[in-house]
PDB file of C-alpha atoms in Angstrom:
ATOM      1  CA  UNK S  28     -26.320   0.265 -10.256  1.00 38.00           C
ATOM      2  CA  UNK S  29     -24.707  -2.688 -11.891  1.00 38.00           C
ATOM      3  CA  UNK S  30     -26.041  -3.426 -15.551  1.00 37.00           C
ATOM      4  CA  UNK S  31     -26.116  -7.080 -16.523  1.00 39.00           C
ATOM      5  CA  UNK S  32     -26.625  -8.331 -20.044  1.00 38.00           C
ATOM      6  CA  UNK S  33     -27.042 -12.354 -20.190  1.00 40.00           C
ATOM      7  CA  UNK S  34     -23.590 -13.654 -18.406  1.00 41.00           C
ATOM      8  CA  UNK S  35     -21.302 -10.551 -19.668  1.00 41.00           C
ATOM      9  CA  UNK S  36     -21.054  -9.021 -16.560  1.00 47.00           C
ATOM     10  CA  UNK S  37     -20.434 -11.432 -13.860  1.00 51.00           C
ATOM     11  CA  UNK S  38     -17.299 -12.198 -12.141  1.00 64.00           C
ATOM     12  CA  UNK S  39     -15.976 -15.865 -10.706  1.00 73.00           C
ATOM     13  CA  UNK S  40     -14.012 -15.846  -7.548  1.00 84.00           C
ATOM     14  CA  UNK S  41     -10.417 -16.791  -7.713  1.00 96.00           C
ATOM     15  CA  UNK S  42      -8.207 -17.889  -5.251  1.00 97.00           C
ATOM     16  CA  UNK S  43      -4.840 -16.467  -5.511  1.00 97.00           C
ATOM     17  CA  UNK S  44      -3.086 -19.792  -4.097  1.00 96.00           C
ATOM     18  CA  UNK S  45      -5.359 -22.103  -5.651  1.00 95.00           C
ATOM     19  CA  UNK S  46      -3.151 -24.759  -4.216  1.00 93.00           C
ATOM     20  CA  UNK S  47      -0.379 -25.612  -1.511  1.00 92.00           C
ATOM     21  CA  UNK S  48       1.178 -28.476   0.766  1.00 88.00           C
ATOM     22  CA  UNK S  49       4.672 -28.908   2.160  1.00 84.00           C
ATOM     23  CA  UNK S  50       6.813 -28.558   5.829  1.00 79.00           C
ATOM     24  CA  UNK S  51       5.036 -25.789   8.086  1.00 75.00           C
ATOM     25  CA  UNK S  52       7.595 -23.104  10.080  1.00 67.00           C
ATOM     26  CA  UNK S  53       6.372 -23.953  12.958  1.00 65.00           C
ATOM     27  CA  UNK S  54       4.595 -21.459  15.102  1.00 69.00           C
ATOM     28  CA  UNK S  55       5.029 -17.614  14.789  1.00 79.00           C
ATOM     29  CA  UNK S  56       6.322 -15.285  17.366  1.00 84.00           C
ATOM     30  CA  UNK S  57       4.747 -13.104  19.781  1.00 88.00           C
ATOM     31  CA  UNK S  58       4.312  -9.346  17.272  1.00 92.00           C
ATOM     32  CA  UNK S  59       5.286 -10.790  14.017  1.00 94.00           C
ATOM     33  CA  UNK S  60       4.233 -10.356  10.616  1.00 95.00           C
ATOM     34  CA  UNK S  61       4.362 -12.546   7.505  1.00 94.00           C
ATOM     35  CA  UNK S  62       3.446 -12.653   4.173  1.00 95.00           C
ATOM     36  CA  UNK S  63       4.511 -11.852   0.041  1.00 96.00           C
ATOM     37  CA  UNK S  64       4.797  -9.978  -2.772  1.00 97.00           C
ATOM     38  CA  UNK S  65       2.947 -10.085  -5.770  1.00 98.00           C
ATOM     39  CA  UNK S  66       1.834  -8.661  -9.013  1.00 98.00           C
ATOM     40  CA  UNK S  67      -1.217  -8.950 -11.274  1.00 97.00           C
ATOM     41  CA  UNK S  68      -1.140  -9.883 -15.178  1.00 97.00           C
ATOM     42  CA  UNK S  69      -4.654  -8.104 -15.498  1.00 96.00           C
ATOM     43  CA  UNK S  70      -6.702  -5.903 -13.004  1.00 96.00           C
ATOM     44  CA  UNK S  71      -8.440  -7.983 -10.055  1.00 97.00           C
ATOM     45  CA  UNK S  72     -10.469  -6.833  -7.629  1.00 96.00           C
ATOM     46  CA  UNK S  73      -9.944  -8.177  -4.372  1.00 97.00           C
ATOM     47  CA  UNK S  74     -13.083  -9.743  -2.258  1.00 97.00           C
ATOM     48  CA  UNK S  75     -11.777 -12.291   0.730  1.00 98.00           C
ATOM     49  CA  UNK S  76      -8.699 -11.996   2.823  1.00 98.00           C
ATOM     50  CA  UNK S  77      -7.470 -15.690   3.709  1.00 98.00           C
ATOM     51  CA  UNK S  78      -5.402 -17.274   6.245  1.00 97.00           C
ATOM     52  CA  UNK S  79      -4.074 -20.891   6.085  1.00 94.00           C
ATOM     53  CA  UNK S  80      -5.639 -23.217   8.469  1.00 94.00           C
ATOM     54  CA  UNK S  81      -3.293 -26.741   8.378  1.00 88.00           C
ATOM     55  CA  UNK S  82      -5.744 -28.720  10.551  1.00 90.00           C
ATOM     56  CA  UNK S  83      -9.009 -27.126   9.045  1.00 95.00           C
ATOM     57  CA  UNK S  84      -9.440 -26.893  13.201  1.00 95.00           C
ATOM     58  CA  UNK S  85      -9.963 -23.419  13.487  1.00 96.00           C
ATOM     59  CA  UNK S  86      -7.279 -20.522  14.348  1.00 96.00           C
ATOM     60  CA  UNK S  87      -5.716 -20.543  18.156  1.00 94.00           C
ATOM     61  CA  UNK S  88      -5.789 -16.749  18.077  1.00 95.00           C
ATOM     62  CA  UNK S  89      -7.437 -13.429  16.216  1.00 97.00           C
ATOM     63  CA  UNK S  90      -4.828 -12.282  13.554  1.00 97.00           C
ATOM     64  CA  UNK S  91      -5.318  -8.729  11.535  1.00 98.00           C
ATOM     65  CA  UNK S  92      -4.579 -10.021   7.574  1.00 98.00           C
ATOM     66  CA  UNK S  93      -4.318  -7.236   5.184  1.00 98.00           C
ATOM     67  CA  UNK S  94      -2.871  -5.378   1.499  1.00 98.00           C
ATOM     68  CA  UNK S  95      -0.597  -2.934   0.746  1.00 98.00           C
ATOM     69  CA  UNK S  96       0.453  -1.053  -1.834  1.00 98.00           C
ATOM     70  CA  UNK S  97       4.313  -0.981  -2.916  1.00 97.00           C
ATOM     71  CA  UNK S  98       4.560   2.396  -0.893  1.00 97.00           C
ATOM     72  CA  UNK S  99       3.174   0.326   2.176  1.00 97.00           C
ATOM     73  CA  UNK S 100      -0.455   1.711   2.325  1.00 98.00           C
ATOM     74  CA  UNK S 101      -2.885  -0.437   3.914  1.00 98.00           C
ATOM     75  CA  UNK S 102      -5.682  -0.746   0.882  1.00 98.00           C
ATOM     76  CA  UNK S 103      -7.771  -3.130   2.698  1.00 97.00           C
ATOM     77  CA  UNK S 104      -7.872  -5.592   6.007  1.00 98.00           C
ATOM     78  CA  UNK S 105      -9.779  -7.652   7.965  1.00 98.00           C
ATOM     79  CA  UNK S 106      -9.409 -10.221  11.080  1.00 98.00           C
ATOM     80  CA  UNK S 107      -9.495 -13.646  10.989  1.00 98.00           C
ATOM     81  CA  UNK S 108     -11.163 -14.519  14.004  1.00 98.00           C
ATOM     82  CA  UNK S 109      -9.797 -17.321  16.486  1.00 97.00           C
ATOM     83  CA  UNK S 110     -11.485 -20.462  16.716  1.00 97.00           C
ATOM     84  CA  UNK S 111     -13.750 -21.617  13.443  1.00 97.00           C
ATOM     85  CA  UNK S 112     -16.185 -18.674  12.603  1.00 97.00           C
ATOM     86  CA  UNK S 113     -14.677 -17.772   9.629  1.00 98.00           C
ATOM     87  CA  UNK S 114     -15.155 -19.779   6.298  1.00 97.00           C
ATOM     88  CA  UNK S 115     -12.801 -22.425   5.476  1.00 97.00           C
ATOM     89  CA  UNK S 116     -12.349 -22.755   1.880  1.00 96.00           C
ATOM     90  CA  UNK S 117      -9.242 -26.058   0.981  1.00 94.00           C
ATOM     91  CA  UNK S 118      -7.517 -25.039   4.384  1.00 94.00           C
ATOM     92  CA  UNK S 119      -7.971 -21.399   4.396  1.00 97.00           C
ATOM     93  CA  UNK S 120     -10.409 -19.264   6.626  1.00 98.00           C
ATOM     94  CA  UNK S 121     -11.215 -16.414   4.889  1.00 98.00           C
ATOM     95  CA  UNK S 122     -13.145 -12.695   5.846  1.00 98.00           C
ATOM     96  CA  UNK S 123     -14.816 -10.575   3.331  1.00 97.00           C
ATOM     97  CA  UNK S 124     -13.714  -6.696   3.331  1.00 97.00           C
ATOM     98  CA  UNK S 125     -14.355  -3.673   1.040  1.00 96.00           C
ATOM     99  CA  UNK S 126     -12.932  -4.365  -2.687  1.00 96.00           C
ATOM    100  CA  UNK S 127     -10.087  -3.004  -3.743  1.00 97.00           C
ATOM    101  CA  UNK S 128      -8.907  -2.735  -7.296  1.00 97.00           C
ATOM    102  CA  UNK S 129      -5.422  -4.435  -7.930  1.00 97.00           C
ATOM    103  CA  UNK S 130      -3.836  -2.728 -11.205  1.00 96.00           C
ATOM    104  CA  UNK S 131      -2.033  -4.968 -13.873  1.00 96.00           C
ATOM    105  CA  UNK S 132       1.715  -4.989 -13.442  1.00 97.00           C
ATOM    106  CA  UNK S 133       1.360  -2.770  -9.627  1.00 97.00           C
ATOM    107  CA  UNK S 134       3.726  -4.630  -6.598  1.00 98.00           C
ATOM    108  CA  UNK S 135       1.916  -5.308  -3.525  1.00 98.00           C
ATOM    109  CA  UNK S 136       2.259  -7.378  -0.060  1.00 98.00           C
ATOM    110  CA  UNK S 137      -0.281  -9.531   1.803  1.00 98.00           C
ATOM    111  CA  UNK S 138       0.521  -9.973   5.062  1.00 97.00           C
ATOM    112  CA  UNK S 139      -1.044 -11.014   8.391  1.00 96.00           C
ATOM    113  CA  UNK S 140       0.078 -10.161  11.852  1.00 97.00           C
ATOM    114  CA  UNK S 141       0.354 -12.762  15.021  1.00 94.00           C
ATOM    115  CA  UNK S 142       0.256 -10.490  18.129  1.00 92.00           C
ATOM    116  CA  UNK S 143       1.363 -13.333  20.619  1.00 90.00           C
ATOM    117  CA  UNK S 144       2.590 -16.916  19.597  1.00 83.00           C
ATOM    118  CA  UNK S 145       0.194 -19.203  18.338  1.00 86.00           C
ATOM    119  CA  UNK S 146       0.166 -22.852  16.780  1.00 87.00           C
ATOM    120  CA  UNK S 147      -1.402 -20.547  13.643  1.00 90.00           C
ATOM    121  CA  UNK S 148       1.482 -22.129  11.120  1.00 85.00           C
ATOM    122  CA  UNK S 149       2.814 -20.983   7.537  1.00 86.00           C
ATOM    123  CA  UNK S 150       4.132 -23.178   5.086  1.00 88.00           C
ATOM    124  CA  UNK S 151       7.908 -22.397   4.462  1.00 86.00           C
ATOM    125  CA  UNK S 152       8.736 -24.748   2.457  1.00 86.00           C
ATOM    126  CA  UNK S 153       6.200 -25.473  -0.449  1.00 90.00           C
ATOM    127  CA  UNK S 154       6.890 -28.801  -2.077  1.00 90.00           C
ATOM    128  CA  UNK S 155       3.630 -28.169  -4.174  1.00 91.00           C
ATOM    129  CA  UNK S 156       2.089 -24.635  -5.154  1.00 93.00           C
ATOM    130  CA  UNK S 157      -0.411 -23.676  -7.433  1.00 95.00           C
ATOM    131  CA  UNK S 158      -0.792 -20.178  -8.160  1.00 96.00           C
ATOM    132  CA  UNK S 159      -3.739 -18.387 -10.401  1.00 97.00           C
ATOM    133  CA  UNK S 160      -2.289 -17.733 -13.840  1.00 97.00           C
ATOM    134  CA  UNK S 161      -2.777 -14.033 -13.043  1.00 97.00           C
ATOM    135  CA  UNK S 162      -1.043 -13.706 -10.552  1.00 98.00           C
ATOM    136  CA  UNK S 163       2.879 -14.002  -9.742  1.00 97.00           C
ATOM    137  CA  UNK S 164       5.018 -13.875  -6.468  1.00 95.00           C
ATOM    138  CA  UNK S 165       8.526 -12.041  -6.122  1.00 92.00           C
ATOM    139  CA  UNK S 166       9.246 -12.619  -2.340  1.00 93.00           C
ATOM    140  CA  UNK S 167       8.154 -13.882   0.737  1.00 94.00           C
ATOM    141  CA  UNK S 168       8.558 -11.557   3.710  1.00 95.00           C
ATOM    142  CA  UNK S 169       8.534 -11.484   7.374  1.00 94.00           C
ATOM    143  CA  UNK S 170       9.701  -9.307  10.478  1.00 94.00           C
ATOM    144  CA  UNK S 171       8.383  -7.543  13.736  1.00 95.00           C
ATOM    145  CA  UNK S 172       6.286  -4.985  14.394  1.00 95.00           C
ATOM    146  CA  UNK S 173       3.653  -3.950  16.824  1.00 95.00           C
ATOM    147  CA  UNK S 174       0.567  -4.349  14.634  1.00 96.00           C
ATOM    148  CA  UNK S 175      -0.071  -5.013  10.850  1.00 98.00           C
ATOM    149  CA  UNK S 176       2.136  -3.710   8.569  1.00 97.00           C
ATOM    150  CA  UNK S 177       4.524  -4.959   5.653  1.00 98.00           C
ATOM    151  CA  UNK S 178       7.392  -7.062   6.665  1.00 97.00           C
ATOM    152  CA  UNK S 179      10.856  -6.033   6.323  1.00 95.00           C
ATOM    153  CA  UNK S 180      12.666  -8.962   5.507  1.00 96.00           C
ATOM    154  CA  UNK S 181      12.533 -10.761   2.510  1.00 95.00           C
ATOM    155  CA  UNK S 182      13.315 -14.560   2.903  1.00 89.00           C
ATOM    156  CA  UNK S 183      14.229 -17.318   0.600  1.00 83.00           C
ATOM    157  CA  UNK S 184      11.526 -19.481   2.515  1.00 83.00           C
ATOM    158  CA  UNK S 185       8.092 -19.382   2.042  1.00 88.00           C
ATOM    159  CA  UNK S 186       5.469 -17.554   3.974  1.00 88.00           C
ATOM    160  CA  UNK S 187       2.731 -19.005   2.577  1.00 91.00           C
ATOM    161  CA  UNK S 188      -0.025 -18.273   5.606  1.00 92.00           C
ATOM    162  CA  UNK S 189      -1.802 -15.471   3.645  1.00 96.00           C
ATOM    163  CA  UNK S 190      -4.194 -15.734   0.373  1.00 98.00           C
ATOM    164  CA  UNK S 191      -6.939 -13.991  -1.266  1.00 98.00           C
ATOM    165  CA  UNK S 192     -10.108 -14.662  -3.109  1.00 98.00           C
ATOM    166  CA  UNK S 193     -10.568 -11.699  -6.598  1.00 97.00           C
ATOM    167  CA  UNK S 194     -12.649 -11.494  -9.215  1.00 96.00           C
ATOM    168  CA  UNK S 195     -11.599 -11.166 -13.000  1.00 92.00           C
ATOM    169  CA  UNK S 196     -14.804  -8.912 -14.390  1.00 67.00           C
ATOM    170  CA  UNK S 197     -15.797 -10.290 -18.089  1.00 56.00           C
ATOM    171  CA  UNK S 198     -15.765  -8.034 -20.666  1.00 52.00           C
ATOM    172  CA  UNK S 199     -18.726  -8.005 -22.833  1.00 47.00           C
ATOM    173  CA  UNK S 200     -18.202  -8.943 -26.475  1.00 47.00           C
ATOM    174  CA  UNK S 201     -18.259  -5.812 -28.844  1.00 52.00           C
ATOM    175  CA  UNK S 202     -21.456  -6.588 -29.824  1.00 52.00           C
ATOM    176  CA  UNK S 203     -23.180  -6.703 -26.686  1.00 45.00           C
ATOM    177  CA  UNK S 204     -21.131  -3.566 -25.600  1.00 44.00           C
ATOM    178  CA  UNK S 205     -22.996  -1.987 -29.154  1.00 50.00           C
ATOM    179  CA  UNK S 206     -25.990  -3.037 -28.054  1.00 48.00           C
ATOM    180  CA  UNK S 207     -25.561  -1.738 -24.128  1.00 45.00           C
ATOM    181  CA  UNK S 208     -24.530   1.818 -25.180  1.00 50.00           C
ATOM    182  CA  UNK S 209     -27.493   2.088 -27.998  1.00 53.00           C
ATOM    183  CA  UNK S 210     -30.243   0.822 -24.871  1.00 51.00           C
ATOM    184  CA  UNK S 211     -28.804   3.647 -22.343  1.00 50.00           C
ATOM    185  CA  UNK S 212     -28.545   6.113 -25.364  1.00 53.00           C
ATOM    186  CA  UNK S 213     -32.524   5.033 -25.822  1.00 45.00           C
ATOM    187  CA  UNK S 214     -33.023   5.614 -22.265  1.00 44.00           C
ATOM    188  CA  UNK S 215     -31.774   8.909 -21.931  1.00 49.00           C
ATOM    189  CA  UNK S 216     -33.608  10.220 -24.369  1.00 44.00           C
ATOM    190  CA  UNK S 217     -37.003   9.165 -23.030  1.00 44.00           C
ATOM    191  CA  UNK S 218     -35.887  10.186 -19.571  1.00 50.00           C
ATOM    192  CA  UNK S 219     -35.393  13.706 -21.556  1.00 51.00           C
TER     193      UNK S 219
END
């Protein structure tokens, strides 16, 4: 059960490109994967897996999108569907999944995975990008494989395909924290 006191315990989404325009790479082969590598400032929690969409037109093909941990772990995935099902939010479709918790200083890789070639561009060489101040990149990757999975190269150019939507959670003010621990003290005693 989630306990809410006035605003103290809601969340705003957050996109972790917030913004992003420059040359696309073209198309991506048949079984390749791209993406980056990022860490947190403060723990997230991860809601939305994106995929950039230059023509807002929809996506020529399925692709599975997903996070890992820095020990390559899958933590959470989705597909974006082909076509234009999926949300598009400033040029990215996006697909809920399960929340995961991204810890403060951890590395991870989002990365999404084109089974056969596709007119589904990246941008690879960002003349304008706008990150959330919580969140920092240390490579782009990319590589082959035969389903998702991190990429093994790192590259000097951009893979800027994948995004995510998270959630900071507020913390309540120590007051209101005070006043939350004295009501569910209260309670459990006349549930006694």
């Amino acid at each position: 059960a989630t306990l809410m006191i006035g605003n103290s315990a809601m969340a705003t989404p957050m996109f972790a490109i917030k913004d992003v325009s420059g040359s696309s790479g073209g198309t991506p082969d048949r079984g390749s994967v791209h993406g980056w590598d990022f860490v947190s400032s403060t723990d997230i929690t991860v809601t939305e897996l994106g995929l950039w969409d230059e023509n807002d037109d929809g996506m020529s093909i399925s692709h599975d999108i997903g996070i890992f941990d820095s020990f390559g772990v899958l933590l959470a995935s989705g597909t974006i569907s082909s076509g234009t099902g999926d949300t598009l939010i400033d040029h990215f479709r996006y697909v809920d999944i399960t929340d995961i918790l991204v810890t403060t200083g951890a590395s991870y890789t989002i990365a999404y995975y084109s089974a056969t070639g596709s007119s589904d561009s990246v941008i690879t060489s960002a003349s304008t990008l706008l990150l959330a101040p919580e969140i920092t990149i240390s490579n782009a990757r990319w590589g082959y494989a035969p389903g998702l999975s991190v990429p093994t190269n790192t590259t000097n150019e951009d893979r800027f395909g994948p995004n995510f939507m998270f959630e900071v959670s507020a913390v309540p003010e120590p007051e209101t924290y005070a006043m939350l621990l004295a009501g569910l003290g209260l309670l459990g005693f006349m549930a006694s």
